[in-house]
mmCIF file of C-alpha atoms in Angstrom:
data_model
loop_
_atom_site.group_PDB
_atom_site.id
_atom_site.type_symbol
_atom_site.label_atom_id
_atom_site.label_comp_id
_atom_site.label_asym_id
_atom_site.label_seq_id
_atom_site.Cartn_x
_atom_site.Cartn_y
_atom_site.Cartn_z
ATOM 1 C CA UNK A 248 69.084 51.120 92.229
ATOM 2 C CA UNK A 249 66.286 53.270 93.656
ATOM 3 C CA UNK A 250 66.090 53.575 97.397
ATOM 4 C CA UNK A 251 62.960 52.031 98.914
ATOM 5 C CA UNK A 252 60.894 53.858 101.519
ATOM 6 C CA UNK A 253 61.797 52.823 105.085
ATOM 7 C CA UNK A 254 58.366 51.274 105.721
ATOM 8 C CA UNK A 255 58.724 48.999 102.685
ATOM 9 C CA UNK A 256 62.244 48.007 103.708
ATOM 10 C CA UNK A 257 60.962 47.036 107.157
ATOM 11 C CA UNK A 258 58.174 44.867 105.707
ATOM 12 C CA UNK A 259 60.638 43.020 103.511
ATOM 13 C CA UNK A 260 63.117 42.636 106.333
ATOM 14 C CA UNK A 261 60.491 40.987 108.548
ATOM 15 C CA UNK A 262 59.512 38.601 105.763
ATOM 16 C CA UNK A 263 55.953 39.904 105.434
ATOM 17 C CA UNK A 264 54.173 38.363 102.487
ATOM 18 C CA UNK A 265 51.626 40.251 100.353
ATOM 19 C CA UNK A 266 48.896 38.432 102.335
ATOM 20 C CA UNK A 267 50.226 39.718 105.657
ATOM 21 C CA UNK A 268 50.683 43.214 104.236
ATOM 22 C CA UNK A 269 47.046 43.155 103.017
ATOM 23 C CA UNK A 270 45.829 42.109 106.471
ATOM 24 C CA UNK A 271 47.880 44.824 108.171
ATOM 25 C CA UNK A 272 46.683 47.456 105.704
ATOM 26 C CA UNK A 273 43.048 46.465 106.326
ATOM 27 C CA UNK A 274 43.545 46.629 110.100
ATOM 28 C CA UNK A 275 42.259 43.064 110.445
ATOM 29 C CA UNK A 276 42.945 41.015 113.580
ATOM 30 C CA UNK A 277 45.075 37.977 112.721
ATOM 31 C CA UNK A 278 47.850 35.734 114.014
ATOM 32 C CA UNK A 279 50.778 34.339 112.059
ATOM 33 C CA UNK A 280 51.861 30.730 112.573
ATOM 34 C CA UNK A 281 55.111 29.430 111.138
ATOM 35 C CA UNK A 282 56.304 25.843 110.896
ATOM 36 C CA UNK A 283 59.154 23.989 109.229
ATOM 37 C CA UNK A 284 57.917 22.962 105.778
ATOM 38 C CA UNK A 285 58.934 19.494 104.604
ATOM 39 C CA UNK A 286 59.427 19.502 100.798
ATOM 40 C CA UNK A 287 58.522 15.794 100.762
ATOM 41 C CA UNK A 288 55.082 16.391 102.323
ATOM 42 C CA UNK A 289 52.311 14.795 100.271
ATOM 43 C CA UNK A 290 49.704 17.427 101.240
ATOM 44 C CA UNK A 291 50.636 20.995 102.110
ATOM 45 C CA UNK A 292 47.370 21.551 103.994
ATOM 46 C CA UNK A 293 47.551 18.376 106.055
ATOM 47 C CA UNK A 294 51.185 19.159 106.839
ATOM 48 C CA UNK A 295 50.148 22.603 108.126
ATOM 49 C CA UNK A 296 47.353 21.183 110.299
ATOM 50 C CA UNK A 297 49.652 18.569 111.814
ATOM 51 C CA UNK A 298 52.597 20.924 112.329
ATOM 52 C CA UNK A 299 50.411 23.550 114.005
ATOM 53 C CA UNK A 300 48.408 21.043 116.032
ATOM 54 C CA UNK A 301 45.163 22.424 114.609
ATOM 55 C CA UNK A 302 42.132 20.352 113.607
ATOM 56 C CA UNK A 303 42.141 19.783 109.831
ATOM 57 C CA UNK A 304 38.608 21.193 109.708
ATOM 58 C CA UNK A 305 39.974 24.606 110.751
ATOM 59 C CA UNK A 306 42.863 24.689 108.287
ATOM 60 C CA UNK A 307 41.728 25.731 104.816
ATOM 61 C CA UNK A 308 43.542 25.213 101.533
ATOM 62 C CA UNK A 309 43.440 27.680 98.682
ATOM 63 C CA UNK A 310 42.747 26.113 95.313
ATOM 64 C CA UNK A 311 42.501 27.816 91.935
ATOM 65 C CA UNK A 312 39.969 26.537 89.428
ATOM 66 C CA UNK A 313 38.877 27.593 85.972
ATOM 67 C CA UNK A 314 35.143 28.358 85.970
ATOM 68 C CA UNK A 315 33.873 28.965 82.446
ATOM 69 C CA UNK A 316 37.232 30.484 81.440
ATOM 70 C CA UNK A 317 37.682 32.616 84.579
ATOM 71 C CA UNK A 318 40.264 31.727 87.206
ATOM 72 C CA UNK A 319 38.442 31.400 90.525
ATOM 73 C CA UNK A 320 39.710 30.837 94.067
ATOM 74 C CA UNK A 321 38.154 28.130 96.243
ATOM 75 C CA UNK A 322 38.947 28.014 99.957
ATOM 76 C CA UNK A 323 38.050 24.649 101.496
ATOM 77 C CA UNK A 324 39.055 22.676 104.606
ATOM 78 C CA UNK A 325 42.074 20.412 104.191
ATOM 79 C CA UNK A 326 39.901 17.695 105.755
ATOM 80 C CA UNK A 327 37.770 17.635 102.592
ATOM 81 C CA UNK A 328 38.022 18.218 98.875
ATOM 82 C CA UNK A 329 36.641 20.734 96.424
ATOM 83 C CA UNK A 330 33.313 19.968 94.743
ATOM 84 C CA UNK A 331 33.866 21.546 91.328
ATOM 85 C CA UNK A 332 30.157 21.509 90.399
ATOM 86 C CA UNK A 333 29.274 23.254 93.660
ATOM 87 C CA UNK A 334 32.013 25.838 93.066
ATOM 88 C CA UNK A 335 30.720 26.604 89.581
ATOM 89 C CA UNK A 336 27.174 27.002 90.921
ATOM 90 C CA UNK A 337 28.346 29.205 93.817
ATOM 91 C CA UNK A 338 29.953 31.733 91.470
ATOM 92 C CA UNK A 339 27.220 31.585 88.832
ATOM 93 C CA UNK A 340 29.091 29.376 86.376
ATOM 94 C CA UNK A 341 28.353 26.154 84.575
ATOM 95 C CA UNK A 342 31.603 24.192 84.475
ATOM 96 C CA UNK A 343 34.704 24.135 86.622
ATOM 97 C CA UNK A 344 38.027 22.346 86.369
ATOM 98 C CA UNK A 345 41.235 22.726 88.312
ATOM 99 C CA UNK A 346 43.383 25.479 86.832
ATOM 100 C CA UNK A 347 46.758 24.900 85.279
ATOM 101 C CA UNK A 348 49.236 25.214 88.196
ATOM 102 C CA UNK A 349 51.497 27.570 86.222
ATOM 103 C CA UNK A 350 48.553 29.849 85.422
ATOM 104 C CA UNK A 351 47.502 29.816 89.088
ATOM 105 C CA UNK A 352 51.009 30.763 90.222
ATOM 106 C CA UNK A 353 51.414 33.458 87.564
ATOM 107 C CA UNK A 354 48.030 35.037 88.288
ATOM 108 C CA UNK A 355 48.147 34.938 92.100
ATOM 109 C CA UNK A 356 51.853 35.699 92.499
ATOM 110 C CA UNK A 357 52.287 32.745 94.849
ATOM 111 C CA UNK A 358 53.812 29.285 94.454
ATOM 112 C CA UNK A 359 51.735 26.115 94.673
ATOM 113 C CA UNK A 360 51.439 25.049 98.293
ATOM 114 C CA UNK A 361 51.749 28.681 99.352
ATOM 115 C CA UNK A 362 48.863 30.302 97.490
ATOM 116 C CA UNK A 363 46.978 32.594 99.821
ATOM 117 C CA UNK A 364 43.463 33.852 99.191
ATOM 118 C CA UNK A 365 44.774 37.255 100.365
ATOM 119 C CA UNK A 366 47.147 39.706 98.684
ATOM 120 C CA UNK A 367 47.054 38.127 95.245
ATOM 121 C CA UNK A 368 48.456 39.975 92.217
ATOM 122 C CA UNK A 369 45.022 40.011 90.634
ATOM 123 C CA UNK A 370 41.837 39.781 92.687
ATOM 124 C CA UNK A 371 39.976 36.694 91.546
ATOM 125 C CA UNK A 372 36.383 35.649 92.211
ATOM 126 C CA UNK A 373 36.498 33.707 95.481
ATOM 127 C CA UNK A 374 34.310 31.140 97.229
ATOM 128 C CA UNK A 375 34.759 30.106 100.861
ATOM 129 C CA UNK A 376 33.276 26.837 102.060
ATOM 130 C CA UNK A 377 30.307 27.345 104.373
ATOM 131 C CA UNK A 378 31.872 25.077 107.024
ATOM 132 C CA UNK A 379 34.170 27.997 107.883
ATOM 133 C CA UNK A 380 31.240 29.666 109.639
ATOM 134 C CA UNK A 381 31.285 26.986 112.338
ATOM 135 C CA UNK A 382 34.692 28.186 113.591
ATOM 136 C CA UNK A 383 35.622 31.409 115.388
ATOM 137 C CA UNK A 384 38.902 31.431 113.443
ATOM 138 C CA UNK A 385 40.395 29.490 110.559
ATOM 139 C CA UNK A 386 43.906 29.174 109.173
ATOM 140 C CA UNK A 387 44.831 29.853 105.551
ATOM 141 C CA UNK A 388 48.150 30.167 103.789
ATOM 142 C CA UNK A 389 49.988 33.392 104.492
ATOM 143 C CA UNK A 390 51.573 33.241 101.047
ATOM 144 C CA UNK A 391 54.528 30.972 101.655
ATOM 145 C CA UNK A 392 54.933 27.284 102.395
ATOM 146 C CA UNK A 393 55.342 26.898 106.138
ATOM 147 C CA UNK A 394 53.441 30.083 107.003
ATOM 148 C CA UNK A 395 49.744 30.348 107.933
ATOM 149 C CA UNK A 396 47.523 33.194 109.069
ATOM 150 C CA UNK A 397 44.660 32.692 111.480
ATOM 151 C CA UNK A 398 41.671 35.021 111.181
ATOM 152 C CA UNK A 399 37.906 35.017 111.425
ATOM 153 C CA UNK A 400 36.044 33.521 108.452
ATOM 154 C CA UNK A 401 33.953 36.698 108.266
ATOM 155 C CA UNK A 402 37.066 38.837 107.864
ATOM 156 C CA UNK A 403 38.424 36.487 105.205
ATOM 157 C CA UNK A 404 35.146 36.639 103.258
ATOM 158 C CA UNK A 405 35.041 40.421 103.559
ATOM 159 C CA UNK A 406 38.648 40.975 102.458
ATOM 160 C CA UNK A 407 38.420 38.626 99.480
ATOM 161 C CA UNK A 408 34.860 39.455 98.465
ATOM 162 C CA UNK A 409 34.119 35.755 98.798
ATOM 163 C CA UNK A 410 30.762 34.139 98.398
ATOM 164 C CA UNK A 411 30.228 31.693 101.276
ATOM 165 C CA UNK A 412 28.701 28.457 100.016
ATOM 166 C CA UNK A 413 28.929 24.673 100.530
ATOM 167 C CA UNK A 414 31.718 23.948 98.030
ATOM 168 C CA UNK A 415 33.547 21.146 99.884
ATOM 169 C CA UNK A 416 32.780 17.461 100.043
ATOM 170 C CA UNK A 417 34.079 14.639 102.194
ATOM 171 C CA UNK A 418 33.788 16.505 105.476
ATOM 172 C CA UNK A 419 32.848 14.448 108.519
#
C-alpha cells in the first residue's frame, strides 16, 4: 500500500469531503455546520434547515437533472421545488427531467441526500436559483448527509460556474 502525503492524510483524518477540500483550495470563506442525520427523514433539505435552525429559504438543495441528454446540477431552496422548464431554459436546453439517482451518484461521486454542488467528480453545468442573491450566505450540502457548508451565493456561483436564474417555484 502506497504511503499518502501527510497533507492528504490530515484531510482524510478530519473528515473533509471533496466539497470542503475544493473550498479550502480556492481560499473561499465558508463555515461548516454538522448535525445528526436521521435516516428516516422525509426531506434531507428540510431536515438540514430544521436541525441547523436556519430559514428554509437559505438552505439550498442540490438536484441533478437531465437536460437534453446532459446531466445538469440545479441548486434551489429547500422551501421550494425545481421548475424543470426554467432549468432547461437557463442552461440553453429544451427539455429537462430529473436524472436517474444512480447516474447522479456515479457522476458526482456523492450519495443522494449528500450531493454537493462543489467538488464533484465531473464538473457539470450548474444553475443556481436567483433567490440566493437575496441572502448574504446560503447553506448547501458539504458532500455528506448531516454536513452543510455556508458560503456566499456569489462564491458558490463562481466556484461552480453556475448561471444564476429563477429556476425554483413555490417560494413564498
